[in-house]
PDB file of C-alpha atoms in Angstrom:
ATOM      1  CA  MET A 162      -8.309  -7.201  -0.943  1.00 88.00           C
ATOM      2  CA  GLN A 163      -6.278  -9.096   1.640  1.00 90.00           C
ATOM      3  CA  PRO A 164      -6.828  -7.890   5.240  1.00 94.00           C
ATOM      4  CA  PHE A 165      -3.841  -6.369   6.988  1.00 95.00           C
ATOM      5  CA  THR A 166      -3.388  -6.793  10.732  1.00 95.00           C
ATOM      6  CA  THR A 167       0.220  -7.402  11.807  1.00 97.00           C
ATOM      7  CA  LEU A 168       3.255  -8.096   9.665  1.00 98.00           C
ATOM      8  CA  SER A 169       6.750  -9.017  10.783  1.00 98.00           C
ATOM      9  CA  GLY A 170       9.630  -9.566   8.410  1.00 97.00           C
ATOM     10  CA  ARG A 171      12.744  -8.369   6.721  1.00 97.00           C
ATOM     11  CA  ALA A 172      12.843  -4.839   5.330  1.00 98.00           C
ATOM     12  CA  VAL A 173      14.737  -3.548   2.311  1.00 98.00           C
ATOM     13  CA  PRO A 174      16.708  -0.444   3.433  1.00 98.00           C
ATOM     14  CA  PHE A 175      16.248   1.669   0.296  1.00 97.00           C
ATOM     15  CA  GLY A 176      15.927   5.129   1.848  1.00 96.00           C
ATOM     16  CA  ALA A 177      16.179   7.239  -1.318  1.00 97.00           C
ATOM     17  CA  ALA A 178      14.235  10.522  -1.274  1.00 97.00           C
ATOM     18  CA  ASN A 179      11.976  11.911  -4.014  1.00 97.00           C
ATOM     19  CA  VAL A 180      11.549   8.563  -5.749  1.00 98.00           C
ATOM     20  CA  ASP A 181       8.910   9.132  -8.397  1.00 97.00           C
ATOM     21  CA  THR A 182       6.490   6.654  -9.887  1.00 96.00           C
ATOM     22  CA  ASP A 183       8.572   6.380 -13.067  1.00 96.00           C
ATOM     23  CA  VAL A 184      11.429   5.024 -10.950  1.00 97.00           C
ATOM     24  CA  ILE A 185       9.046   2.655  -9.162  1.00 97.00           C
ATOM     25  CA  ILE A 186       7.631   1.333 -12.466  1.00 96.00           C
ATOM     26  CA  PRO A 187       8.908   2.849 -15.741  1.00 95.00           C
ATOM     27  CA  ALA A 188       6.330   3.616 -18.431  1.00 92.00           C
ATOM     28  CA  ARG A 189       7.664   0.928 -20.771  1.00 91.00           C
ATOM     29  CA  PHE A 190       6.314  -1.725 -18.383  1.00 91.00           C
ATOM     30  CA  LEU A 191       2.759  -0.387 -18.388  1.00 87.00           C
ATOM     31  CA  LYS A 192       1.649  -2.428 -21.388  1.00 83.00           C
ATOM     32  CA  LEU A 193       0.375  -5.357 -19.331  1.00 76.00           C
ATOM     33  CA  VAL A 194      -3.376  -5.809 -19.043  1.00 73.00           C
ATOM     34  CA  THR A 195      -3.195  -7.340 -15.542  1.00 79.00           C
ATOM     35  CA  ARG A 196      -1.472  -6.404 -12.302  1.00 84.00           C
ATOM     36  CA  GLU A 197       0.462  -9.649 -12.196  1.00 87.00           C
ATOM     37  CA  GLY A 198       3.967  -9.406 -13.582  1.00 90.00           C
ATOM     38  CA  LEU A 199       4.521  -5.709 -12.879  1.00 94.00           C
ATOM     39  CA  GLY A 200       7.022  -6.600 -10.160  1.00 94.00           C
ATOM     40  CA  LYS A 201       9.487  -7.602 -12.885  1.00 93.00           C
ATOM     41  CA  GLY A 202       9.678  -3.963 -13.950  1.00 95.00           C
ATOM     42  CA  ALA A 203       9.717  -2.443 -10.465  1.00 96.00           C
ATOM     43  CA  PHE A 204      12.811  -0.273  -9.921  1.00 97.00           C
ATOM     44  CA  ALA A 205      14.086  -1.428 -13.338  1.00 96.00           C
ATOM     45  CA  ALA A 206      16.790   1.248 -13.662  1.00 96.00           C
ATOM     46  CA  ILE A 207      18.182   0.384 -10.233  1.00 96.00           C
ATOM     47  CA  ARG A 208      17.955  -3.349 -10.821  1.00 96.00           C
ATOM     48  CA  GLU A 209      20.058  -3.111 -13.979  1.00 96.00           C
ATOM     49  CA  THR A 210      23.084  -2.824 -11.673  1.00 95.00           C
ATOM     50  CA  PRO A 211      24.390  -6.230 -10.554  1.00 94.00           C
ATOM     51  CA  GLY A 212      24.192  -6.743  -6.804  1.00 92.00           C
ATOM     52  CA  ASN A 213      21.502  -4.081  -6.381  1.00 96.00           C
ATOM     53  CA  LEU A 214      19.570  -3.912  -3.134  1.00 95.00           C
ATOM     54  CA  PHE A 215      16.349  -5.347  -4.544  1.00 96.00           C
ATOM     55  CA  ASP A 216      17.834  -8.490  -6.078  1.00 95.00           C
ATOM     56  CA  ARG A 217      20.139  -9.533  -3.262  1.00 96.00           C
ATOM     57  CA  PRO A 218      19.273 -13.056  -2.075  1.00 95.00           C
ATOM     58  CA  GLU A 219      18.910 -11.941   1.541  1.00 94.00           C
ATOM     59  CA  ASN A 220      16.173  -9.475   0.530  1.00 95.00           C
ATOM     60  CA  ALA A 221      14.131 -11.988  -1.464  1.00 93.00           C
ATOM     61  CA  GLY A 222      10.546 -11.972  -0.256  1.00 93.00           C
ATOM     62  CA  ALA A 223      11.029  -8.994   2.083  1.00 97.00           C
ATOM     63  CA  PRO A 224       7.548  -7.586   2.769  1.00 98.00           C
ATOM     64  CA  ILE A 225       8.672  -4.146   3.987  1.00 98.00           C
ATOM     65  CA  LEU A 226      10.361  -1.312   2.092  1.00 98.00           C
ATOM     66  CA  ILE A 227      12.085   1.531   3.934  1.00 98.00           C
ATOM     67  CA  ALA A 228      11.793   4.617   1.734  1.00 98.00           C
ATOM     68  CA  GLY A 229      12.969   8.211   1.823  1.00 98.00           C
ATOM     69  CA  ASP A 230      11.053  11.460   1.975  1.00 98.00           C
ATOM     70  CA  ASN A 231       8.366  12.215  -0.659  1.00 98.00           C
ATOM     71  CA  PHE A 232       8.174   8.635  -1.909  1.00 98.00           C
ATOM     72  CA  GLY A 233       5.833   8.103  -4.869  1.00 97.00           C
ATOM     73  CA  CYS A 234       5.936  11.624  -6.289  1.00 97.00           C
ATOM     74  CA  GLY A 235       5.449  12.251 -10.001  1.00 92.00           C
ATOM     75  CA  SER A 236       2.672  10.892 -12.202  1.00 87.00           C
ATOM     76  CA  SER A 237      -0.492   9.390 -10.775  1.00 85.00           C
ATOM     77  CA  ARG A 238      -0.085   5.874 -12.181  1.00 88.00           C
ATOM     78  CA  GLU A 239      -1.848   3.250 -10.092  1.00 92.00           C
ATOM     79  CA  HIS A 240       0.683   0.772 -11.447  1.00 94.00           C
ATOM     80  CA  ALA A 241       3.215   1.975  -8.846  1.00 96.00           C
ATOM     81  CA  PRO A 242       1.548   0.295  -5.837  1.00 97.00           C
ATOM     82  CA  TRP A 243       0.628  -2.668  -8.043  1.00 96.00           C
ATOM     83  CA  ALA A 244       4.299  -3.145  -8.964  1.00 97.00           C
ATOM     84  CA  LEU A 245       5.435  -2.831  -5.344  1.00 98.00           C
ATOM     85  CA  MET A 246       2.894  -5.399  -4.216  1.00 97.00           C
ATOM     86  CA  ASP A 247       3.743  -7.745  -7.086  1.00 96.00           C
ATOM     87  CA  LEU A 248       7.367  -7.499  -5.950  1.00 96.00           C
ATOM     88  CA  GLY A 249       6.184  -8.697  -2.528  1.00 96.00           C
ATOM     89  CA  PHE A 250       5.914  -5.523  -0.454  1.00 98.00           C
ATOM     90  CA  ARG A 251       2.914  -5.068   1.865  1.00 98.00           C
ATOM     91  CA  VAL A 252       4.266  -2.036   3.750  1.00 98.00           C
ATOM     92  CA  VAL A 253       6.318   1.028   2.842  1.00 98.00           C
ATOM     93  CA  ILE A 254       7.768   3.046   5.728  1.00 98.00           C
ATOM     94  CA  GLY A 255       9.075   6.553   5.123  1.00 98.00           C
ATOM     95  CA  PRO A 256       8.960  10.155   6.361  1.00 98.00           C
ATOM     96  CA  SER A 257       6.333  11.236   3.800  1.00 98.00           C
ATOM     97  CA  PHE A 258       4.476  10.098   0.705  1.00 98.00           C
ATOM     98  CA  ALA A 259       3.037  11.849  -2.334  1.00 97.00           C
ATOM     99  CA  ASP A 260      -0.721  12.371  -1.998  1.00 96.00           C
ATOM    100  CA  ILE A 261      -1.913  10.570  -5.139  1.00 96.00           C
ATOM    101  CA  PHE A 262       0.440   7.653  -4.540  1.00 97.00           C
ATOM    102  CA  SER A 263      -0.856   7.472  -0.967  1.00 97.00           C
ATOM    103  CA  GLY A 264      -4.462   7.251  -2.152  1.00 95.00           C
ATOM    104  CA  ASN A 265      -3.672   4.645  -4.791  1.00 95.00           C
ATOM    105  CA  SER A 266      -1.732   2.554  -2.277  1.00 96.00           C
ATOM    106  CA  PHE A 267      -4.539   2.582   0.262  1.00 96.00           C
ATOM    107  CA  LYS A 268      -7.142   1.577  -2.339  1.00 94.00           C
ATOM    108  CA  ASN A 269      -5.003  -1.421  -3.287  1.00 94.00           C
ATOM    109  CA  GLY A 270      -4.098  -2.612   0.223  1.00 95.00           C
ATOM    110  CA  LEU A 271      -0.522  -1.314   0.433  1.00 97.00           C
ATOM    111  CA  LEU A 272       0.039   0.153   3.895  1.00 98.00           C
ATOM    112  CA  LEU A 273       2.089   3.359   4.027  1.00 98.00           C
ATOM    113  CA  VAL A 274       3.553   4.194   7.425  1.00 98.00           C
ATOM    114  CA  ALA A 275       4.798   7.746   7.967  1.00 98.00           C
ATOM    115  CA  LEU A 276       7.403   8.116  10.718  1.00 98.00           C
ATOM    116  CA  PRO A 277       9.838  10.901  11.651  1.00 98.00           C
ATOM    117  CA  GLN A 278      13.146  10.905   9.795  1.00 98.00           C
ATOM    118  CA  ALA A 279      15.058   9.842  12.930  1.00 98.00           C
ATOM    119  CA  ALA A 280      12.864   6.741  13.244  1.00 98.00           C
ATOM    120  CA  VAL A 281      13.313   5.928   9.545  1.00 98.00           C
ATOM    121  CA  ASP A 282      17.094   6.290   9.929  1.00 98.00           C
ATOM    122  CA  ARG A 283      17.013   3.860  12.856  1.00 98.00           C
ATOM    123  CA  LEU A 284      14.903   1.384  10.866  1.00 98.00           C
ATOM    124  CA  MET A 285      17.425   1.627   8.020  1.00 98.00           C
ATOM    125  CA  GLU A 286      20.115   0.474  10.481  1.00 97.00           C
ATOM    126  CA  VAL A 287      17.973  -2.382  11.782  1.00 97.00           C
ATOM    127  CA  ALA A 288      17.066  -3.465   8.250  1.00 96.00           C
ATOM    128  CA  ALA A 289      20.703  -3.338   7.131  1.00 95.00           C
ATOM    129  CA  GLU A 290      21.516  -5.755   9.959  1.00 96.00           C
ATOM    130  CA  GLY A 291      18.890  -8.150   8.638  1.00 95.00           C
ATOM    131  CA  GLN A 292      16.748  -7.891  11.752  1.00 97.00           C
ATOM    132  CA  PRO A 293      12.960  -8.145  11.347  1.00 98.00           C
ATOM    133  CA  ILE A 294      10.641  -5.197  11.731  1.00 98.00           C
ATOM    134  CA  THR A 295       7.069  -5.573  12.974  1.00 98.00           C
ATOM    135  CA  VAL A 296       4.197  -3.371  11.832  1.00 98.00           C
ATOM    136  CA  ASP A 297       1.032  -3.652  13.934  1.00 98.00           C
ATOM    137  CA  LEU A 298      -1.821  -1.815  12.244  1.00 98.00           C
ATOM    138  CA  GLU A 299      -4.377  -2.525  14.989  1.00 97.00           C
ATOM    139  CA  ASN A 300      -2.226  -0.744  17.594  1.00 98.00           C
ATOM    140  CA  GLN A 301      -0.548   1.559  15.062  1.00 98.00           C
ATOM    141  CA  VAL A 302       3.004   0.760  16.137  1.00 98.00           C
ATOM    142  CA  VAL A 303       6.278  -0.247  14.493  1.00 98.00           C
ATOM    143  CA  THR A 304       8.721  -2.241  16.621  1.00 98.00           C
ATOM    144  CA  THR A 305      12.122  -3.918  16.324  1.00 98.00           C
ATOM    145  CA  PRO A 306      13.874  -6.708  18.301  1.00 97.00           C
ATOM    146  CA  TYR A 307      15.899  -3.942  20.012  1.00 97.00           C
ATOM    147  CA  GLN A 308      12.809  -2.622  21.832  1.00 96.00           C
ATOM    148  CA  ASP A 309      12.454   0.325  19.467  1.00 98.00           C
ATOM    149  CA  ARG A 310       8.822   1.395  19.294  1.00 98.00           C
ATOM    150  CA  TRP A 311       7.144   4.113  17.252  1.00 98.00           C
ATOM    151  CA  GLU A 312       3.475   4.956  16.970  1.00 98.00           C
ATOM    152  CA  PHE A 313       2.178   6.061  13.586  1.00 98.00           C
ATOM    153  CA  PRO A 314      -0.956   7.966  12.549  1.00 97.00           C
ATOM    154  CA  ILE A 315      -3.513   6.634  10.105  1.00 97.00           C
ATOM    155  CA  ASP A 316      -6.923   7.836   9.022  1.00 96.00           C
ATOM    156  CA  PRO A 317      -9.569   5.785  10.898  1.00 97.00           C
ATOM    157  CA  PHE A 318     -11.506   4.982   7.706  1.00 95.00           C
ATOM    158  CA  ARG A 319      -8.353   3.768   5.959  1.00 96.00           C
ATOM    159  CA  LYS A 320      -7.433   1.707   9.001  1.00 97.00           C
ATOM    160  CA  HIS A 321     -10.886   0.078   9.033  1.00 96.00           C
ATOM    161  CA  CYS A 322     -10.665  -0.762   5.329  1.00 95.00           C
ATOM    162  CA  LEU A 323      -7.162  -2.225   5.575  1.00 96.00           C
ATOM    163  CA  LEU A 324      -7.926  -4.272   8.697  1.00 96.00           C
ATOM    164  CA  ASN A 325     -11.004  -5.741   7.042  1.00 94.00           C
ATOM    165  CA  GLY A 326      -9.647  -6.088   3.519  1.00 93.00           C
ATOM    166  CA  LEU A 327     -12.232  -3.735   2.057  1.00 90.00           C
ATOM    167  CA  ASP A 328     -11.574  -2.058  -1.260  1.00 86.00           C
ATOM    168  CA  GLU A 329     -14.231   0.075  -2.969  1.00 83.00           C
ATOM    169  CA  ILE A 330     -16.031  -3.016  -4.279  1.00 85.00           C
ATOM    170  CA  GLY A 331     -15.946  -4.622  -0.833  1.00 83.00           C
ATOM    171  CA  LEU A 332     -17.340  -1.459   0.751  1.00 82.00           C
ATOM    172  CA  THR A 333     -20.198  -1.446  -1.767  1.00 86.00           C
ATOM    173  CA  GLU A 334     -20.921  -5.138  -1.197  1.00 87.00           C
ATOM    174  CA  ALA A 335     -20.970  -4.548   2.573  1.00 84.00           C
ATOM    175  CA  ALA A 336     -23.752  -1.998   2.028  1.00 85.00           C
ATOM    176  CA  ALA A 337     -25.817  -4.414  -0.111  1.00 88.00           C
ATOM    177  CA  PRO A 338     -28.691  -4.737   2.427  1.00 89.00           C
ATOM    178  CA  GLU A 339     -29.079  -0.950   2.622  1.00 89.00           C
ATOM    179  CA  ILE A 340     -28.892  -0.652  -1.169  1.00 88.00           C
ATOM    180  CA  ASP A 341     -31.507  -3.386  -1.631  1.00 87.00           C
ATOM    181  CA  ALA A 342     -33.811  -1.742   0.929  1.00 88.00           C
ATOM    182  CA  TYR A 343     -33.463   1.617  -0.836  1.00 89.00           C
ATOM    183  CA  GLU A 344     -34.225   0.082  -4.236  1.00 86.00           C
ATOM    184  CA  ALA A 345     -37.288  -1.732  -2.836  1.00 85.00           C
ATOM    185  CA  ARG A 346     -38.562   1.486  -1.230  1.00 88.00           C
ATOM    186  CA  LEU A 347     -37.943   3.453  -4.424  1.00 84.00           C
ATOM    187  CA  SER A 348     -39.756   0.834  -6.467  1.00 84.00           C
ATOM    188  CA  ALA A 349     -42.790   1.033  -4.137  1.00 86.00           C
ATOM    189  CA  GLU A 350     -42.828   4.843  -3.955  1.00 86.00           C
ATOM    190  CA  ARG A 351     -42.084   5.521  -7.625  1.00 85.00           C
ATOM    191  CA  PRO A 352     -43.034   2.450  -9.651  1.00 83.00           C
ATOM    192  CA  TRP A 353     -42.705   4.348 -12.932  1.00 81.00           C
ATOM    193  CA  ILE A 354     -38.942   4.607 -12.314  1.00 75.00           C
ATOM    194  CA  ALA A 355     -38.645   0.877 -11.681  1.00 66.00           C
ATOM    195  CA  GLY A 356     -40.789   0.187 -14.769  1.00 65.00           C
ATOM    196  CA  ALA A 357     -38.588   2.394 -16.909  1.00 56.00           C
ATOM    197  CA  ALA A 358     -35.514   0.577 -15.671  1.00 51.00           C
ATOM    198  CA  GLN A 359     -37.069  -2.790 -16.566  1.00 54.00           C
ATOM    199  CA  ARG A 360     -37.746  -1.675 -20.146  1.00 50.00           C
TER     200      ARG A 360
END
């Protein structure tokens, strides 16, 4: 997983509330066997309209999405954060996020930033003007060129994992010395277990 420290860039001012995972990535696009390529199906119903927000040239490569309340509700598909990341987003800012979507996003390195509605409304204005937004995970702040500044909460464990690029595999690999020591001790204390494992 790619570490996340500070990101500054254009934001897509989406802002719709109660966007479920079927809107983020419709079920018909879930036939792929890899994560790559899911971005093509992200927000498919919205992107069918010419001139939609996501396909405007000025928003190409924008790493930040400004969302509305209860973003990511609906089914628990992990494909939703995969599709967002494949589309180029590293951060979603909104007033609130569905719990399962929040967990899936964290495990895949997509940072979700919860801010009060007034702050999100202000960021929508800044994004609509094409001004960059900066998200600093280390200091837990979102800023704009207009001196706007908002602090955001994040679970310390999630912050540690995102800053260091640690997914569940990375966390396990980081504990390899402790795991090896435990296995060596177990093998010495209970050799019949180790012998059974070798058979």
